[in-house]
């Protein structure tokens, strides 16, 4: 089967850590003998400071099966409104059409297009699919989906139009799928979780023995990730267990956390490591005891599953997605936006850590989220979409 993958975001040479969660999705699509070609219209591209000729904006090959074209855009606070975003979608679809024609000329007509995130990739793919009589599947990852659906003047209209065309629409967690259904924009056909590279995220737990209870969390730290809730929770148990917290990710509003970060009796237990390579994440997971999701809202949480694959249990807030991806054998969930509940949850995990053997944590991921497991789900999704297209 020939699959054209259209990601809304993808790592680039200039930003190699950006959206690297998409890479396992592409690899999973390539399983079962499928030929996968990536068509990436880069809406995150920046124009160089120095003058450039037209060649900068032309399509190019990143690899033999990866076509790329930049689409620099100006920041606009009104961008995700129906009026402004319609112009963005027209330009995006035009550039995607250009990549599609190049790919079709070289590899032939695809059996299916799989887009990741409704806007702009899903919408653009739906238009291209309709023009060329190709079935389209969309996987939704975007945290702001519900906000876009909430107000008539935002971009939910385009999602609804996309939904009339595509042959399959999926979310990355059962919880997120339920929340999308509640918006009424379109019907979700099921969940397609993030695949985890279990050969990379290995169970090599506790390479370094320690009396410290090592906690780790990841993401762009701030309000959405509930960084304030996590820090407040740990301050409540500061003298009850010997904990240490490692945070990976950007901290754009560090001043908002000065209450904790400037406290000498607290900040010496915190490591702010910024954005790092996956190899460094694996090493930290191997020497940690607990992964924490303290978010206010999530669509899934890839890092949580990667940590489980490395053998460490998790605690997550009930923020609409991560709690639907685990069971009580690999971790616990607590109410969202409740520092006291999170603090008690951390204590509970610290006092019962022996109930979560590393090999069982990994086994859960292998059975539910490995590349092989997700690729088998994709095979069913692709076959269903192709058959649905034939009946229309």
mmCIF file of N, CA and C in Angstrom, residues 106-197:
data_model
loop_
_atom_site.group_PDB
_atom_site.id
_atom_site.type_symbol
_atom_site.label_atom_id
_atom_site.label_comp_id
_atom_site.label_asym_id
_atom_site.label_seq_id
_atom_site.Cartn_x
_atom_site.Cartn_y
_atom_site.Cartn_z
ATOM 1 N N UNK A 106 6.255 10.907 -9.290
ATOM 2 C CA UNK A 106 7.394 10.029 -9.024
ATOM 3 C C UNK A 106 6.967 8.639 -8.566
ATOM 4 N N UNK A 107 5.971 8.560 -7.675
ATOM 5 C CA UNK A 107 5.614 7.274 -7.065
ATOM 6 C C UNK A 107 4.253 6.740 -7.497
ATOM 7 N N UNK A 108 3.474 7.542 -8.184
ATOM 8 C CA UNK A 108 2.143 7.118 -8.573
ATOM 9 C C UNK A 108 1.093 7.550 -7.560
ATOM 10 N N UNK A 109 -0.145 7.328 -7.907
ATOM 11 C CA UNK A 109 -1.264 7.725 -7.060
ATOM 12 C C UNK A 109 -1.258 6.932 -5.759
ATOM 13 N N UNK A 110 -1.436 7.602 -4.622
ATOM 14 C CA UNK A 110 -1.436 6.874 -3.351
ATOM 15 C C UNK A 110 -2.740 6.115 -3.140
ATOM 16 N N UNK A 111 -2.667 5.082 -2.326
ATOM 17 C CA UNK A 111 -3.884 4.371 -1.926
ATOM 18 C C UNK A 111 -4.641 5.148 -0.858
ATOM 19 N N UNK A 112 -3.894 5.981 -0.106
ATOM 20 C CA UNK A 112 -4.511 6.705 1.005
ATOM 21 C C UNK A 112 -3.611 7.858 1.432
ATOM 22 N N UNK A 113 -4.234 8.930 1.923
ATOM 23 C CA UNK A 113 -3.508 10.036 2.550
ATOM 24 C C UNK A 113 -3.828 10.025 4.038
ATOM 25 N N UNK A 114 -2.792 10.084 4.865
ATOM 26 C CA UNK A 114 -2.983 10.126 6.323
ATOM 27 C C UNK A 114 -2.415 11.442 6.834
ATOM 28 N N UNK A 115 -3.303 12.313 7.311
ATOM 29 C CA UNK A 115 -2.899 13.611 7.842
ATOM 30 C C UNK A 115 -2.897 13.579 9.361
ATOM 31 N N UNK A 116 -1.994 14.340 9.945
ATOM 32 C CA UNK A 116 -1.925 14.458 11.401
ATOM 33 C C UNK A 116 -2.243 15.894 11.798
ATOM 34 N N UNK A 117 -3.322 16.067 12.531
ATOM 35 C CA UNK A 117 -3.907 17.323 13.013
ATOM 36 C C UNK A 117 -4.831 17.897 11.925
ATOM 37 N N UNK A 118 -6.030 18.259 12.349
ATOM 38 C CA UNK A 118 -7.061 18.715 11.406
ATOM 39 C C UNK A 118 -6.646 19.944 10.618
ATOM 40 N N UNK A 119 -6.102 20.932 11.336
ATOM 41 C CA UNK A 119 -5.761 22.196 10.690
ATOM 42 C C UNK A 119 -4.294 22.527 10.879
ATOM 43 N N UNK A 120 -3.588 22.720 9.787
ATOM 44 C CA UNK A 120 -4.091 22.761 8.417
ATOM 45 C C UNK A 120 -4.016 21.434 7.654
ATOM 46 N N UNK A 121 -3.263 20.445 8.179
ATOM 47 C CA UNK A 121 -2.948 19.250 7.381
ATOM 48 C C UNK A 121 -4.186 18.457 6.987
ATOM 49 N N UNK A 122 -5.105 18.250 7.938
ATOM 50 C CA UNK A 122 -6.292 17.463 7.634
ATOM 51 C C UNK A 122 -7.168 18.122 6.585
ATOM 52 N N UNK A 123 -7.381 19.420 6.744
ATOM 53 C CA UNK A 123 -8.221 20.145 5.791
ATOM 54 C C UNK A 123 -7.588 20.133 4.400
ATOM 55 N N UNK A 124 -6.302 20.479 4.323
ATOM 56 C CA UNK A 124 -5.632 20.485 3.029
ATOM 57 C C UNK A 124 -5.645 19.114 2.377
ATOM 58 N N UNK A 125 -5.418 18.068 3.176
ATOM 59 C CA UNK A 125 -5.423 16.701 2.646
ATOM 60 C C UNK A 125 -6.808 16.304 2.160
ATOM 61 N N UNK A 126 -7.850 16.746 2.878
ATOM 62 C CA UNK A 126 -9.218 16.434 2.466
ATOM 63 C C UNK A 126 -9.516 17.028 1.090
ATOM 64 N N UNK A 127 -9.088 18.262 0.864
ATOM 65 C CA UNK A 127 -9.308 18.900 -0.440
ATOM 66 C C UNK A 127 -8.543 18.167 -1.536
ATOM 67 N N UNK A 128 -7.281 17.850 -1.271
ATOM 68 C CA UNK A 128 -6.461 17.131 -2.257
ATOM 69 C C UNK A 128 -7.037 15.742 -2.510
ATOM 70 N N UNK A 129 -7.471 15.071 -1.452
ATOM 71 C CA UNK A 129 -8.062 13.747 -1.602
ATOM 72 C C UNK A 129 -9.316 13.778 -2.457
ATOM 73 N N UNK A 130 -10.152 14.782 -2.234
ATOM 74 C CA UNK A 130 -11.386 14.898 -3.032
ATOM 75 C C UNK A 130 -11.068 15.173 -4.497
ATOM 76 N N UNK A 131 -10.079 16.004 -4.747
ATOM 77 C CA UNK A 131 -9.703 16.332 -6.128
ATOM 78 C C UNK A 131 -9.167 15.120 -6.882
ATOM 79 N N UNK A 132 -8.535 14.193 -6.150
ATOM 80 C CA UNK A 132 -7.850 13.070 -6.800
ATOM 81 C C UNK A 132 -8.480 11.720 -6.490
ATOM 82 N N UNK A 133 -9.648 11.746 -5.851
ATOM 83 C CA UNK A 133 -10.381 10.524 -5.517
ATOM 84 C C UNK A 133 -9.526 9.558 -4.688
ATOM 85 N N UNK A 134 -8.916 10.112 -3.637
ATOM 86 C CA UNK A 134 -8.075 9.333 -2.721
ATOM 87 C C UNK A 134 -8.669 9.418 -1.317
ATOM 88 N N UNK A 135 -8.854 8.292 -0.624
ATOM 89 C CA UNK A 135 -9.377 8.344 0.745
ATOM 90 C C UNK A 135 -8.397 9.025 1.694
ATOM 91 N N UNK A 136 -8.936 9.728 2.677
ATOM 92 C CA UNK A 136 -8.123 10.482 3.632
ATOM 93 C C UNK A 136 -8.500 10.088 5.053
ATOM 94 N N UNK A 137 -7.481 9.846 5.859
ATOM 95 C CA UNK A 137 -7.639 9.590 7.295
ATOM 96 C C UNK A 137 -6.939 10.714 8.042
ATOM 97 N N UNK A 138 -7.547 11.182 9.130
ATOM 98 C CA UNK A 138 -6.955 12.241 9.946
ATOM 99 C C UNK A 138 -6.838 11.762 11.387
ATOM 100 N N UNK A 139 -5.663 11.970 11.983
ATOM 101 C CA UNK A 139 -5.468 11.745 13.415
ATOM 102 C C UNK A 139 -5.323 13.097 14.092
ATOM 103 N N UNK A 140 -6.150 13.342 15.114
ATOM 104 C CA UNK A 140 -6.116 14.626 15.810
ATOM 105 C C UNK A 140 -5.228 14.551 17.046
ATOM 106 N N UNK A 141 -4.345 15.557 17.179
ATOM 107 C CA UNK A 141 -3.429 15.668 18.317
ATOM 108 C C UNK A 141 -3.572 17.004 19.044
ATOM 109 N N UNK A 142 -4.249 17.967 18.435
ATOM 110 C CA UNK A 142 -4.144 19.374 18.840
ATOM 111 C C UNK A 142 -4.887 19.689 20.143
ATOM 112 N N UNK A 143 -4.157 20.225 21.102
ATOM 113 C CA UNK A 143 -4.727 20.538 22.414
ATOM 114 C C UNK A 143 -5.800 21.617 22.339
ATOM 115 N N UNK A 144 -5.682 22.532 21.394
ATOM 116 C CA UNK A 144 -6.636 23.633 21.299
ATOM 117 C C UNK A 144 -7.891 23.320 20.517
ATOM 118 N N UNK A 145 -8.123 22.050 20.196
ATOM 119 C CA UNK A 145 -9.268 21.663 19.366
ATOM 120 C C UNK A 145 -10.586 22.171 19.948
ATOM 121 N N UNK A 146 -10.796 21.953 21.238
ATOM 122 C CA UNK A 146 -12.071 22.329 21.857
ATOM 123 C C UNK A 146 -12.270 23.838 21.869
ATOM 124 N N UNK A 147 -11.193 24.571 22.076
ATOM 125 C CA UNK A 147 -11.308 26.027 22.077
ATOM 126 C C UNK A 147 -11.690 26.534 20.694
ATOM 127 N N UNK A 148 -11.111 25.916 19.652
ATOM 128 C CA UNK A 148 -11.468 26.298 18.288
ATOM 129 C C UNK A 148 -12.937 26.009 17.998
ATOM 130 N N UNK A 149 -13.482 24.974 18.652
ATOM 131 C CA UNK A 149 -14.874 24.587 18.419
ATOM 132 C C UNK A 149 -15.861 25.424 19.220
ATOM 133 N N UNK A 150 -15.375 26.120 20.225
ATOM 134 C CA UNK A 150 -16.254 26.778 21.199
ATOM 135 C C UNK A 150 -16.945 28.011 20.642
ATOM 136 N N UNK A 151 -16.265 28.750 19.775
ATOM 137 C CA UNK A 151 -16.792 30.029 19.292
ATOM 138 C C UNK A 151 -16.983 29.983 17.776
ATOM 139 N N UNK A 152 -18.108 30.489 17.309
ATOM 140 C CA UNK A 152 -18.446 30.392 15.889
ATOM 141 C C UNK A 152 -17.444 31.125 15.006
ATOM 142 N N UNK A 153 -16.793 32.149 15.550
ATOM 143 C CA UNK A 153 -15.881 32.954 14.743
ATOM 144 C C UNK A 153 -14.479 32.354 14.659
ATOM 145 N N UNK A 154 -14.256 31.240 15.393
ATOM 146 C CA UNK A 154 -12.952 30.590 15.279
ATOM 147 C C UNK A 154 -12.988 29.562 14.149
ATOM 148 N N UNK A 155 -12.052 28.626 14.147
ATOM 149 C CA UNK A 155 -11.813 27.825 12.941
ATOM 150 C C UNK A 155 -12.545 26.488 12.930
ATOM 151 N N UNK A 156 -13.453 26.274 13.874
ATOM 152 C CA UNK A 156 -14.191 25.017 13.902
ATOM 153 C C UNK A 156 -14.950 24.744 12.622
ATOM 154 N N UNK A 157 -15.374 25.795 11.938
ATOM 155 C CA UNK A 157 -16.090 25.646 10.666
ATOM 156 C C UNK A 157 -15.290 24.799 9.684
ATOM 157 N N UNK A 158 -13.991 25.028 9.610
ATOM 158 C CA UNK A 158 -13.151 24.305 8.657
ATOM 159 C C UNK A 158 -12.999 22.837 9.054
ATOM 160 N N UNK A 159 -12.991 22.565 10.357
ATOM 161 C CA UNK A 159 -12.938 21.177 10.820
ATOM 162 C C UNK A 159 -14.214 20.449 10.408
ATOM 163 N N UNK A 160 -15.349 21.123 10.577
ATOM 164 C CA UNK A 160 -16.628 20.513 10.194
ATOM 165 C C UNK A 160 -16.660 20.211 8.696
ATOM 166 N N UNK A 161 -16.169 21.145 7.884
ATOM 167 C CA UNK A 161 -16.121 20.923 6.436
ATOM 168 C C UNK A 161 -15.190 19.766 6.096
ATOM 169 N N UNK A 162 -14.054 19.691 6.761
ATOM 170 C CA UNK A 162 -13.125 18.579 6.562
ATOM 171 C C UNK A 162 -13.800 17.252 6.879
ATOM 172 N N UNK A 163 -14.570 17.236 7.981
ATOM 173 C CA UNK A 163 -15.229 16.006 8.413
ATOM 174 C C UNK A 163 -16.217 15.458 7.410
ATOM 175 N N UNK A 164 -16.752 16.314 6.541
ATOM 176 C CA UNK A 164 -17.694 15.860 5.516
ATOM 177 C C UNK A 164 -16.999 15.099 4.393
ATOM 178 N N UNK A 165 -15.682 15.239 4.316
ATOM 179 C CA UNK A 165 -14.931 14.674 3.189
ATOM 180 C C UNK A 165 -14.138 13.431 3.576
ATOM 181 N N UNK A 166 -13.511 13.442 4.758
ATOM 182 C CA UNK A 166 -12.550 12.388 5.095
ATOM 183 C C UNK A 166 -13.241 11.044 5.314
ATOM 184 N N UNK A 167 -12.467 9.985 5.170
ATOM 185 C CA UNK A 167 -12.980 8.618 5.315
ATOM 186 C C UNK A 167 -12.683 8.015 6.681
ATOM 187 N N UNK A 168 -12.050 8.786 7.549
ATOM 188 C CA UNK A 168 -11.778 8.314 8.908
ATOM 189 C C UNK A 168 -11.186 9.429 9.737
ATOM 190 N N UNK A 169 -11.692 9.570 10.975
ATOM 191 C CA UNK A 169 -11.179 10.610 11.873
ATOM 192 C C UNK A 169 -10.948 9.995 13.245
ATOM 193 N N UNK A 170 -9.715 10.134 13.756
ATOM 194 C CA UNK A 170 -9.313 9.458 14.985
ATOM 195 C C UNK A 170 -8.619 10.433 15.930
ATOM 196 N N UNK A 171 -8.682 10.119 17.222
ATOM 197 C CA UNK A 171 -8.003 10.911 18.247
ATOM 198 C C UNK A 171 -6.927 10.052 18.895
ATOM 199 N N UNK A 172 -5.969 10.699 19.583
ATOM 200 C CA UNK A 172 -4.822 9.977 20.123
ATOM 201 C C UNK A 172 -5.066 9.387 21.514
ATOM 202 N N UNK A 173 -6.273 9.510 22.028
ATOM 203 C CA UNK A 173 -6.617 8.841 23.287
ATOM 204 C C UNK A 173 -8.128 8.714 23.364
ATOM 205 N N UNK A 174 -8.632 7.724 24.108
ATOM 206 C CA UNK A 174 -10.089 7.602 24.271
ATOM 207 C C UNK A 174 -10.714 8.837 24.910
ATOM 208 N N UNK A 175 -10.022 9.409 25.895
ATOM 209 C CA UNK A 175 -10.551 10.594 26.552
ATOM 210 C C UNK A 175 -10.683 11.773 25.611
ATOM 211 N N UNK A 176 -9.672 11.974 24.781
ATOM 212 C CA UNK A 176 -9.703 13.070 23.811
ATOM 213 C C UNK A 176 -10.792 12.827 22.775
ATOM 214 N N UNK A 177 -10.973 11.571 22.367
ATOM 215 C CA UNK A 177 -12.029 11.236 21.407
ATOM 216 C C UNK A 177 -13.400 11.619 21.959
ATOM 217 N N UNK A 178 -13.633 11.315 23.220
ATOM 218 C CA UNK A 178 -14.911 11.659 23.847
ATOM 219 C C UNK A 178 -15.117 13.168 23.893
ATOM 220 N N UNK A 179 -14.061 13.903 24.209
ATOM 221 C CA UNK A 179 -14.168 15.365 24.275
ATOM 222 C C UNK A 179 -14.453 15.968 22.897
ATOM 223 N N UNK A 180 -13.835 15.416 21.854
ATOM 224 C CA UNK A 180 -14.098 15.907 20.500
ATOM 225 C C UNK A 180 -15.546 15.645 20.117
ATOM 226 N N UNK A 181 -16.042 14.446 20.422
ATOM 227 C CA UNK A 181 -17.438 14.130 20.114
ATOM 228 C C UNK A 181 -18.393 15.117 20.775
ATOM 229 N N UNK A 182 -18.041 15.559 21.966
ATOM 230 C CA UNK A 182 -18.908 16.483 22.695
ATOM 231 C C UNK A 182 -18.975 17.865 22.050
ATOM 232 N N UNK A 183 -18.001 18.206 21.198
ATOM 233 C CA UNK A 183 -18.046 19.509 20.521
ATOM 234 C C UNK A 183 -19.108 19.546 19.434
ATOM 235 N N UNK A 184 -19.457 18.377 18.898
ATOM 236 C CA UNK A 184 -20.454 18.313 17.843
ATOM 237 C C UNK A 184 -19.948 18.676 16.460
ATOM 238 N N UNK A 185 -18.655 18.942 16.322
ATOM 239 C CA UNK A 185 -18.117 19.319 15.009
ATOM 240 C C UNK A 185 -18.107 18.149 14.035
ATOM 241 N N UNK A 186 -17.765 16.978 14.530
ATOM 242 C CA UNK A 186 -17.701 15.779 13.707
ATOM 243 C C UNK A 186 -17.648 14.563 14.616
ATOM 244 N N UNK A 187 -17.848 13.392 14.030
ATOM 245 C CA UNK A 187 -17.852 12.154 14.795
ATOM 246 C C UNK A 187 -16.473 11.505 14.730
ATOM 247 N N UNK A 188 -15.973 11.091 15.884
ATOM 248 C CA UNK A 188 -14.683 10.408 15.950
ATOM 249 C C UNK A 188 -14.909 8.917 15.732
ATOM 250 N N UNK A 189 -14.106 8.324 14.854
ATOM 251 C CA UNK A 189 -14.263 6.905 14.532
ATOM 252 C C UNK A 189 -13.546 5.987 15.512
ATOM 253 N N UNK A 190 -12.692 6.544 16.363
ATOM 254 C CA UNK A 190 -11.971 5.723 17.333
ATOM 255 C C UNK A 190 -10.701 6.424 17.779
ATOM 256 N N UNK A 191 -9.866 5.691 18.500
ATOM 257 C CA UNK A 191 -8.597 6.270 18.948
ATOM 258 C C UNK A 191 -7.426 5.538 18.310
ATOM 259 N N UNK A 192 -6.416 6.306 17.943
ATOM 260 C CA UNK A 192 -5.144 5.792 17.421
ATOM 261 C C UNK A 192 -4.052 6.362 18.308
ATOM 262 N N UNK A 193 -3.653 5.642 19.339
ATOM 263 C CA UNK A 193 -2.679 6.189 20.293
ATOM 264 C C UNK A 193 -1.312 6.417 19.667
ATOM 265 N N UNK A 194 -0.513 7.197 20.356
ATOM 266 C CA UNK A 194 0.866 7.424 19.935
ATOM 267 C C UNK A 194 1.665 6.129 20.067
ATOM 268 N N UNK A 195 2.329 5.682 18.995
ATOM 269 C CA UNK A 195 3.177 4.491 19.099
ATOM 270 C C UNK A 195 4.481 4.807 19.818
ATOM 271 N N UNK A 196 4.953 3.867 20.606
ATOM 272 C CA UNK A 196 6.180 4.047 21.375
ATOM 273 C C UNK A 196 7.266 3.128 20.826
ATOM 274 N N UNK A 197 8.439 3.681 20.622
ATOM 275 C CA UNK A 197 9.584 2.900 20.161
ATOM 276 C C UNK A 197 10.175 2.150 21.350
#
